[in-house]
Protein backbone atom coordinates (compact mmCIF):
# COMPACT_ATOMS: atom_id res chain seq x y z
CA UNK A 1 51.30 65.88 -0.92
CA UNK A 2 48.18 63.59 -0.98
CA UNK A 3 44.17 65.22 -0.95
CA UNK A 4 41.36 64.16 0.85
CA UNK A 5 39.02 61.17 0.39
CA UNK A 6 41.56 60.34 -3.16
CA UNK A 7 42.74 56.90 -3.49
CA UNK A 8 46.27 56.92 -5.38
CA UNK A 9 47.73 54.90 -7.04
CA UNK A 10 51.71 54.89 -8.63
CA UNK A 11 52.96 57.96 -10.06
CA UNK A 12 49.54 60.06 -8.47
CA UNK A 13 51.40 62.05 -5.77
CA UNK A 14 52.67 65.21 -6.38
CA UNK A 15 56.13 64.32 -4.21
CA UNK A 16 58.09 61.54 -3.15
CA UNK A 17 59.99 61.04 -0.52
CA UNK A 18 61.07 57.78 2.66
CA UNK A 19 61.19 57.57 5.38
CA UNK A 20 64.62 57.92 7.66
CA UNK A 21 65.41 56.95 10.38
CA UNK A 22 66.41 59.88 11.99
CA UNK A 23 66.72 60.95 15.77
CA UNK A 24 63.67 63.53 16.21
CA UNK A 25 60.42 64.13 18.47
CA UNK A 26 58.35 63.87 15.16
CA UNK A 27 56.51 61.22 14.17
CA UNK A 28 57.91 60.30 11.41
CA UNK A 29 60.77 62.03 9.15
CA UNK A 30 60.78 61.97 5.59
CA UNK A 31 63.35 63.25 3.38
CA UNK A 32 63.16 64.23 -0.59
CA UNK A 33 65.60 65.41 -3.23
CA UNK A 34 64.29 68.63 -3.37
CA UNK A 35 60.82 70.90 -2.12
CA UNK A 36 58.41 71.79 -4.08
CA UNK A 37 55.83 74.60 -3.76
CA UNK A 38 53.60 73.68 -2.45
CA UNK A 39 55.33 73.61 0.78
CA UNK A 40 54.95 76.49 3.22
CA UNK A 41 55.69 77.04 6.27
CA UNK A 42 53.70 76.25 9.58
CA UNK A 43 51.37 75.50 7.38
CA UNK A 44 49.70 71.46 7.70
CA UNK A 45 49.40 69.28 4.52
CA UNK A 46 48.61 65.26 4.89
CA UNK A 47 50.06 62.83 2.65
CA UNK A 48 50.34 58.95 1.64
CA UNK A 49 52.73 56.28 2.99
CA UNK A 50 53.71 52.99 1.82
CA UNK A 51 54.70 50.32 4.73
CA UNK A 52 56.13 47.54 3.69
CA UNK A 53 55.81 44.82 5.91
CA UNK A 54 59.31 43.20 7.11
CA UNK A 55 59.13 39.44 7.05
CA UNK A 56 62.32 38.27 7.51
CA UNK A 57 61.92 37.00 11.47
CA UNK A 58 59.18 34.82 10.09
CA UNK A 59 60.99 33.55 7.08
CA UNK A 60 64.05 33.47 9.11
CA UNK A 61 61.44 30.94 11.85
CA UNK A 62 60.45 28.79 8.66
CA UNK A 63 64.11 28.03 7.28
CA UNK A 64 64.96 26.73 10.61
CA UNK A 65 62.65 24.22 11.03
CA UNK A 66 63.22 22.99 7.31
CA UNK A 67 66.38 23.35 8.12
CA UNK A 68 66.31 20.62 11.55
CA UNK A 69 66.50 17.34 10.44
CA UNK A 70 70.10 18.15 8.86
CA UNK A 71 71.20 19.82 12.36
CA UNK A 72 72.83 17.93 15.16
CA UNK A 73 73.28 20.04 17.96
CA UNK A 74 74.85 19.75 21.07
CA UNK A 75 72.44 17.95 22.95
CA UNK A 76 71.71 15.75 20.55
CA UNK A 77 75.29 14.71 20.47
CA UNK A 78 76.72 11.72 22.72
CA UNK A 79 79.01 14.13 25.01
CA UNK A 80 76.30 16.77 25.05
CA UNK A 81 74.03 14.16 26.92
CA UNK A 82 72.45 15.63 29.43
CA UNK A 83 74.09 19.39 29.28
CA UNK A 84 71.72 20.62 26.54
CA UNK A 85 68.48 20.95 25.02
CA UNK A 86 67.38 18.83 21.79
CA UNK A 87 66.87 20.41 18.48
CA UNK A 88 63.97 17.65 17.45
CA UNK A 89 62.59 16.90 21.39
CA UNK A 90 62.24 21.34 21.57
CA UNK A 91 60.43 21.69 17.61
CA UNK A 92 58.47 18.63 18.19
CA UNK A 93 57.50 20.61 22.14
CA UNK A 94 58.26 17.54 24.37
CA UNK A 95 60.01 19.47 27.22
CA UNK A 96 61.40 16.39 28.32
CA UNK A 97 64.69 17.75 29.59
CA UNK A 98 62.25 20.51 32.24
CA UNK A 99 60.97 17.11 34.01
CA UNK A 100 63.22 16.39 37.18
CA UNK A 101 62.52 12.38 37.25
CA UNK A 102 63.76 12.18 32.77
CA UNK A 103 67.19 11.10 31.64
CA UNK A 104 67.24 14.34 29.62
CA UNK A 105 66.97 16.34 33.34
CA UNK A 106 70.18 18.27 33.59
CA UNK A 107 71.83 21.81 35.36
CA UNK A 108 74.44 24.22 33.58
CA UNK A 109 76.69 25.77 35.91
CA UNK A 110 78.31 29.38 34.34
CA UNK A 111 82.21 28.33 35.75
CA UNK A 112 82.12 24.78 34.11
CA UNK A 113 82.23 26.98 30.71
CA UNK A 114 85.11 29.32 32.00
CA UNK A 115 88.56 29.33 30.95
CA UNK A 116 89.36 30.54 34.04
CA UNK A 117 91.18 28.98 37.32
CA UNK A 118 88.56 28.64 40.07
CA UNK A 119 90.40 30.94 42.27
CA UNK A 120 90.24 33.31 39.68
CA UNK A 121 86.46 32.96 38.82
CA UNK A 122 86.03 33.49 42.98
CA UNK A 123 88.07 36.67 43.29
CA UNK A 124 86.18 38.26 40.21
CA UNK A 125 82.73 36.85 41.61
CA UNK A 126 83.14 38.71 45.38
CA UNK A 127 84.66 41.89 43.09
CA UNK A 128 81.35 41.78 41.48
CA UNK A 129 79.06 41.07 44.03
CA UNK A 130 80.98 44.16 46.32
CA UNK A 131 80.49 46.13 43.32
CA UNK A 132 76.43 45.30 42.94
CA UNK A 133 75.38 43.48 46.07
CA UNK A 134 71.57 41.92 45.55
CA UNK A 135 69.34 40.72 48.21
CA UNK A 136 67.58 38.37 48.97
CA UNK A 137 65.02 37.25 46.06
CA UNK A 138 67.55 39.18 43.12
CA UNK A 139 70.78 36.51 45.06
CA UNK A 140 68.28 33.78 43.96
CA UNK A 141 68.00 34.98 40.14
CA UNK A 142 71.63 36.22 40.08
CA UNK A 143 72.27 32.16 41.34
CA UNK A 144 69.53 30.74 39.44
CA UNK A 145 70.94 32.19 35.93
CA UNK A 146 74.05 31.10 36.64
CA UNK A 147 75.26 28.69 38.78
CA UNK A 148 72.55 26.85 38.85
CA UNK A 149 71.00 27.29 35.39
CA UNK A 150 68.30 23.78 34.95
CA UNK A 151 67.42 23.16 31.69
CA UNK A 152 70.44 26.29 29.90
CA UNK A 153 67.17 28.39 31.02
CA UNK A 154 66.13 31.32 33.76
CA UNK A 155 63.23 32.92 33.72
CA UNK A 156 63.70 36.86 36.21
CA UNK A 157 59.90 37.39 36.15
CA UNK A 158 58.63 40.74 38.78
CA UNK A 159 56.80 44.14 39.05
CA UNK A 160 58.51 47.61 37.78
CA UNK A 161 61.05 48.88 41.23
CA UNK A 162 61.88 44.81 42.03
CA UNK A 163 65.77 45.32 40.70
CA UNK A 164 64.58 42.80 37.38
CA UNK A 165 67.46 45.42 35.50
CA UNK A 166 70.43 45.78 38.49
CA UNK A 167 69.90 41.99 38.51
CA UNK A 168 70.34 41.47 34.83
CA UNK A 169 73.64 43.95 34.93
CA UNK A 170 75.39 41.34 38.09
CA UNK A 171 74.45 38.71 35.89
CA UNK A 172 76.48 39.95 32.59
CA UNK A 173 79.49 40.98 33.95
CA UNK A 174 79.79 38.19 35.67
CA UNK A 175 79.84 36.24 32.29
CA UNK A 176 81.36 37.98 31.24
CA UNK A 177 84.35 39.17 33.93
CA UNK A 178 85.06 35.26 33.61
CA UNK A 179 85.36 35.25 29.60
CA UNK A 180 82.08 33.71 28.81
CA UNK A 181 80.82 35.65 25.74
CA UNK A 182 77.05 36.68 25.95
CA UNK A 183 74.38 37.92 23.56
CA UNK A 184 72.03 41.15 25.13
CA UNK A 185 68.82 40.63 23.01
CA UNK A 186 65.77 42.69 23.80
CA UNK A 187 62.15 43.16 21.49
CA UNK A 188 62.97 46.85 21.28
CA UNK A 189 65.55 48.84 20.01
CA UNK A 190 64.46 50.99 23.36
CA UNK A 191 65.21 48.29 26.33
CA UNK A 192 68.31 46.82 24.00
CA UNK A 193 70.19 50.24 24.88
CA UNK A 194 69.12 50.93 28.60
CA UNK A 195 70.65 47.22 29.71
CA UNK A 196 73.77 48.19 27.68
CA UNK A 197 73.80 51.98 28.75
CA UNK A 198 73.62 50.48 32.43
CA UNK A 199 76.49 47.83 31.75
CA UNK A 200 78.81 50.42 29.63
CA UNK A 201 78.33 53.23 32.49
CA UNK A 202 79.22 49.97 35.40
CA UNK A 203 82.41 49.20 33.18
CA UNK A 204 83.79 52.54 32.89
CA UNK A 205 83.47 53.07 36.34
CA UNK A 206 85.76 50.75 38.24
CA UNK A 207 89.27 49.81 36.18
CA UNK A 208 88.85 45.78 37.35
CA UNK A 209 85.70 45.28 35.07
CA UNK A 210 87.10 47.58 32.06
CA UNK A 211 90.11 44.66 32.33
CA UNK A 212 87.92 41.72 32.84
CA UNK A 213 84.67 42.41 30.29
CA UNK A 214 86.60 43.17 27.25
CA UNK A 215 84.23 44.90 24.84
CA UNK A 216 81.01 45.67 24.30
CA UNK A 217 79.61 46.69 20.61
CA UNK A 218 75.61 47.49 20.03
CA UNK A 219 74.45 46.21 16.84
CA UNK A 220 72.57 47.60 15.07
CA UNK A 221 71.14 46.45 11.59
CA UNK A 222 73.78 46.35 8.87
CA UNK A 223 71.76 48.80 6.17
CA UNK A 224 72.35 51.68 9.21
CA UNK A 225 75.75 51.25 9.88
CA UNK A 226 76.03 51.03 6.17
CA UNK A 227 74.13 55.27 6.83
CA UNK A 228 76.52 56.03 9.65
CA UNK A 229 79.89 54.96 7.95
CA UNK A 230 78.41 57.26 4.97
CA UNK A 231 77.16 60.18 7.36
CA UNK A 232 80.15 62.62 5.48
CA UNK A 233 79.16 61.17 1.98
CA UNK A 234 79.07 63.84 -0.70
CA UNK A 235 76.17 61.60 -2.77
CA UNK A 236 74.15 61.16 -0.21
CA UNK A 237 71.97 63.19 0.68
CA UNK A 238 70.15 61.16 2.87
CA UNK A 239 73.33 60.30 4.54
CA UNK A 240 74.23 63.98 5.51
CA UNK A 241 70.79 64.23 6.75
CA UNK A 242 71.13 61.72 9.17
CA UNK A 243 74.30 63.65 9.95
CA UNK A 244 72.64 66.40 11.06
CA UNK A 245 70.14 65.20 13.06
CA UNK A 246 72.67 63.00 15.06
CA UNK A 247 74.87 65.96 15.70
CA UNK A 248 72.00 68.17 17.42
CA UNK A 249 70.61 64.85 19.45
CA UNK A 250 72.64 65.07 22.85
CA UNK A 251 70.69 62.25 24.17
CA UNK A 252 72.64 61.04 27.52
CA UNK A 253 71.81 57.19 26.36
CA UNK A 254 73.13 58.35 22.64
CA UNK A 255 76.19 59.77 24.31
CA UNK A 256 77.34 56.83 26.41
CA UNK A 257 76.33 54.46 24.34
CA UNK A 258 78.60 56.69 21.18
CA UNK A 259 81.90 54.75 21.85
CA UNK A 260 80.00 51.16 21.13
CA UNK A 261 78.44 51.74 18.21
CA UNK A 262 79.29 48.93 15.70
CA UNK A 263 80.36 51.29 13.42
CA UNK A 264 82.39 53.81 15.35
CA UNK A 265 84.20 50.73 17.04
CA UNK A 266 84.93 48.90 13.40
CA UNK A 267 85.89 52.52 11.66
CA UNK A 268 88.46 52.69 15.35
CA UNK A 269 89.74 49.51 14.31
CA UNK A 270 90.49 49.74 10.37
CA UNK A 271 92.94 53.55 11.04
CA UNK A 272 94.49 50.70 13.97
CA UNK A 273 94.80 48.54 11.23
CA UNK A 274 95.72 49.67 7.87
CA UNK A 275 97.62 47.27 6.55
CA UNK A 276 94.85 44.70 6.63
CA UNK A 277 93.59 44.47 3.57
CA UNK A 278 89.73 44.66 4.92
CA UNK A 279 90.38 47.45 6.75
CA UNK A 280 92.41 49.81 3.94
CA UNK A 281 89.86 48.76 1.45
CA UNK A 282 87.79 50.34 4.34
CA UNK A 283 89.15 53.13 4.33
CA UNK A 284 89.68 54.21 0.58
CA UNK A 285 86.31 54.00 -0.32
CA UNK A 286 85.16 55.56 2.80
CA UNK A 287 87.84 59.08 1.73
CA UNK A 288 86.55 58.76 -1.60
CA UNK A 289 82.75 59.10 -0.60
CA UNK A 290 83.57 62.22 1.40
CA UNK A 291 85.45 62.98 -1.59
CA UNK A 292 83.48 63.12 -4.08
CA UNK A 293 80.79 60.14 -3.29
CA UNK A 294 80.52 56.87 -3.99
CA UNK A 295 78.94 55.06 -7.89
CA UNK A 296 76.32 52.08 -6.81
CA UNK A 297 79.60 49.86 -7.32
CA UNK A 298 81.34 51.75 -5.31
CA UNK A 299 79.03 51.27 -2.93
CA UNK A 300 78.41 48.09 -3.25
CA UNK A 301 82.01 47.48 -2.21
CA UNK A 302 82.49 50.19 0.48
CA UNK A 303 79.61 47.41 1.87
CA UNK A 304 81.95 44.80 1.36
CA UNK A 305 84.78 46.03 3.58
CA UNK A 306 82.88 47.13 6.13
CA UNK A 307 81.08 43.94 6.58
CA UNK A 308 84.48 41.91 6.13
CA UNK A 309 85.49 44.71 8.79
CA UNK A 310 83.00 43.60 11.09
CA UNK A 311 82.96 39.83 10.59
CA UNK A 312 87.30 40.51 12.27
CA UNK A 313 86.20 42.72 14.31
CA UNK A 314 83.09 41.17 16.34
CA UNK A 315 85.31 37.83 16.95
CA UNK A 316 87.08 39.68 20.27
CA UNK A 317 83.76 41.29 21.82
CA UNK A 318 82.33 40.03 24.78
CA UNK A 319 78.92 41.03 24.36
CA UNK A 320 76.54 42.20 21.59
CA UNK A 321 73.79 43.87 22.12
CA UNK A 322 71.06 43.89 19.04
CA UNK A 323 67.24 43.14 18.47
CA UNK A 324 66.17 40.31 18.78
CA UNK A 325 65.16 40.58 14.90
CA UNK A 326 68.34 41.76 14.37
CA UNK A 327 69.75 38.41 15.63
CA UNK A 328 69.17 36.73 12.81
CA UNK A 329 71.40 38.48 10.21
CA UNK A 330 74.36 36.87 8.47
CA UNK A 331 76.90 39.64 9.33
CA UNK A 332 76.28 38.85 12.95
CA UNK A 333 75.73 35.14 12.39
CA UNK A 334 78.65 34.09 10.47
CA UNK A 335 80.73 35.65 12.51
CA UNK A 336 83.17 33.82 15.20
CA UNK A 337 81.30 35.58 17.47
CA UNK A 338 79.56 32.88 19.90
CA UNK A 339 78.24 33.46 22.51
CA UNK A 340 77.90 30.57 25.72
CA UNK A 341 74.81 32.56 26.76
CA UNK A 342 71.83 34.96 25.44
CA UNK A 343 70.35 37.39 28.31
CA UNK A 344 66.29 38.80 26.73
CA UNK A 345 65.43 42.49 27.83
CA UNK A 346 61.83 42.63 28.44
CA UNK A 347 60.98 39.31 26.88
CA UNK A 348 58.21 39.14 28.37
CA UNK A 349 57.00 42.27 25.71
CA UNK A 350 58.68 39.78 22.30
CA UNK A 351 56.56 38.18 20.63
CA UNK A 352 57.39 34.98 18.99
CA UNK A 353 57.19 35.93 14.86
CA UNK A 354 60.71 38.44 16.30
CA UNK A 355 62.24 36.12 18.08
CA UNK A 356 64.66 34.62 14.88
CA UNK A 357 67.87 33.39 16.96
CA UNK A 358 69.32 30.80 15.67
């Protein structure tokens, strides 16, 4: 605990803790191993917080720029001419693909990406349009974002209440119904959750969409996922604290998204595939952690088993929803989840520093 008008150095504070990520109405939640006698109920006191900036998105951008000269993307390849952006021209800021008179200009149609036969595509799109009728402006945005995507990029603008989220839901459902994988991103967890919740509710309410659209997954940071896996750990008090906080949080959004959280899906997948070596290892370490806790080495092995199981599971997913900064995590990048489309919600609020997509 802190005193006013004092500069603190390492070792000066009376107590230490660390900020934890839990659902709470408080502005700040700090976990400590014990509570000192100075802490009394209903008494205000000051605290000192040390903030360590997250430079990972900026570092990833710099690394990507360094790799540009050694990478050939689809738009730079002979077979990709006129069908994709050139990474080199894009980095140099040429923007040549955006000019209709330029030979590099191109228009994409999501139907050409779908593995389904044309008659199945039309059948599924008609069903989605019946479920989600769009007005003229929304329909134009839908077309520009799916079957007539200029230079592979479409921007939907409009004030609040004009149906941007509804249009985005229709777009994502159309893509996944045609067996096209989608990465859904936003600048904040709240924005990601809002859009994914709408998608989950829409699919849950229609049997055909459930059959067509595949598995959606909410991807949080690997550290967050592991903490949820260890919620019943016998040796991690902070994990137990988070579990208690989650148990008291009955908000509708969290309840709706609970079944698509990555950690829940991975555990269910492991339980259904106990003969898989990674699944078997994950279940064994989870059981040990619950019974008597894990050593540091055991925690590392639990994390490795979890991430290997997650890598295999992501391949079968049709939609992964995460924040822009989380999209650059190795677990997601190295998986076999290869989206053909990226949908970014509330893109106007996204700062360049968090756009670490690669």
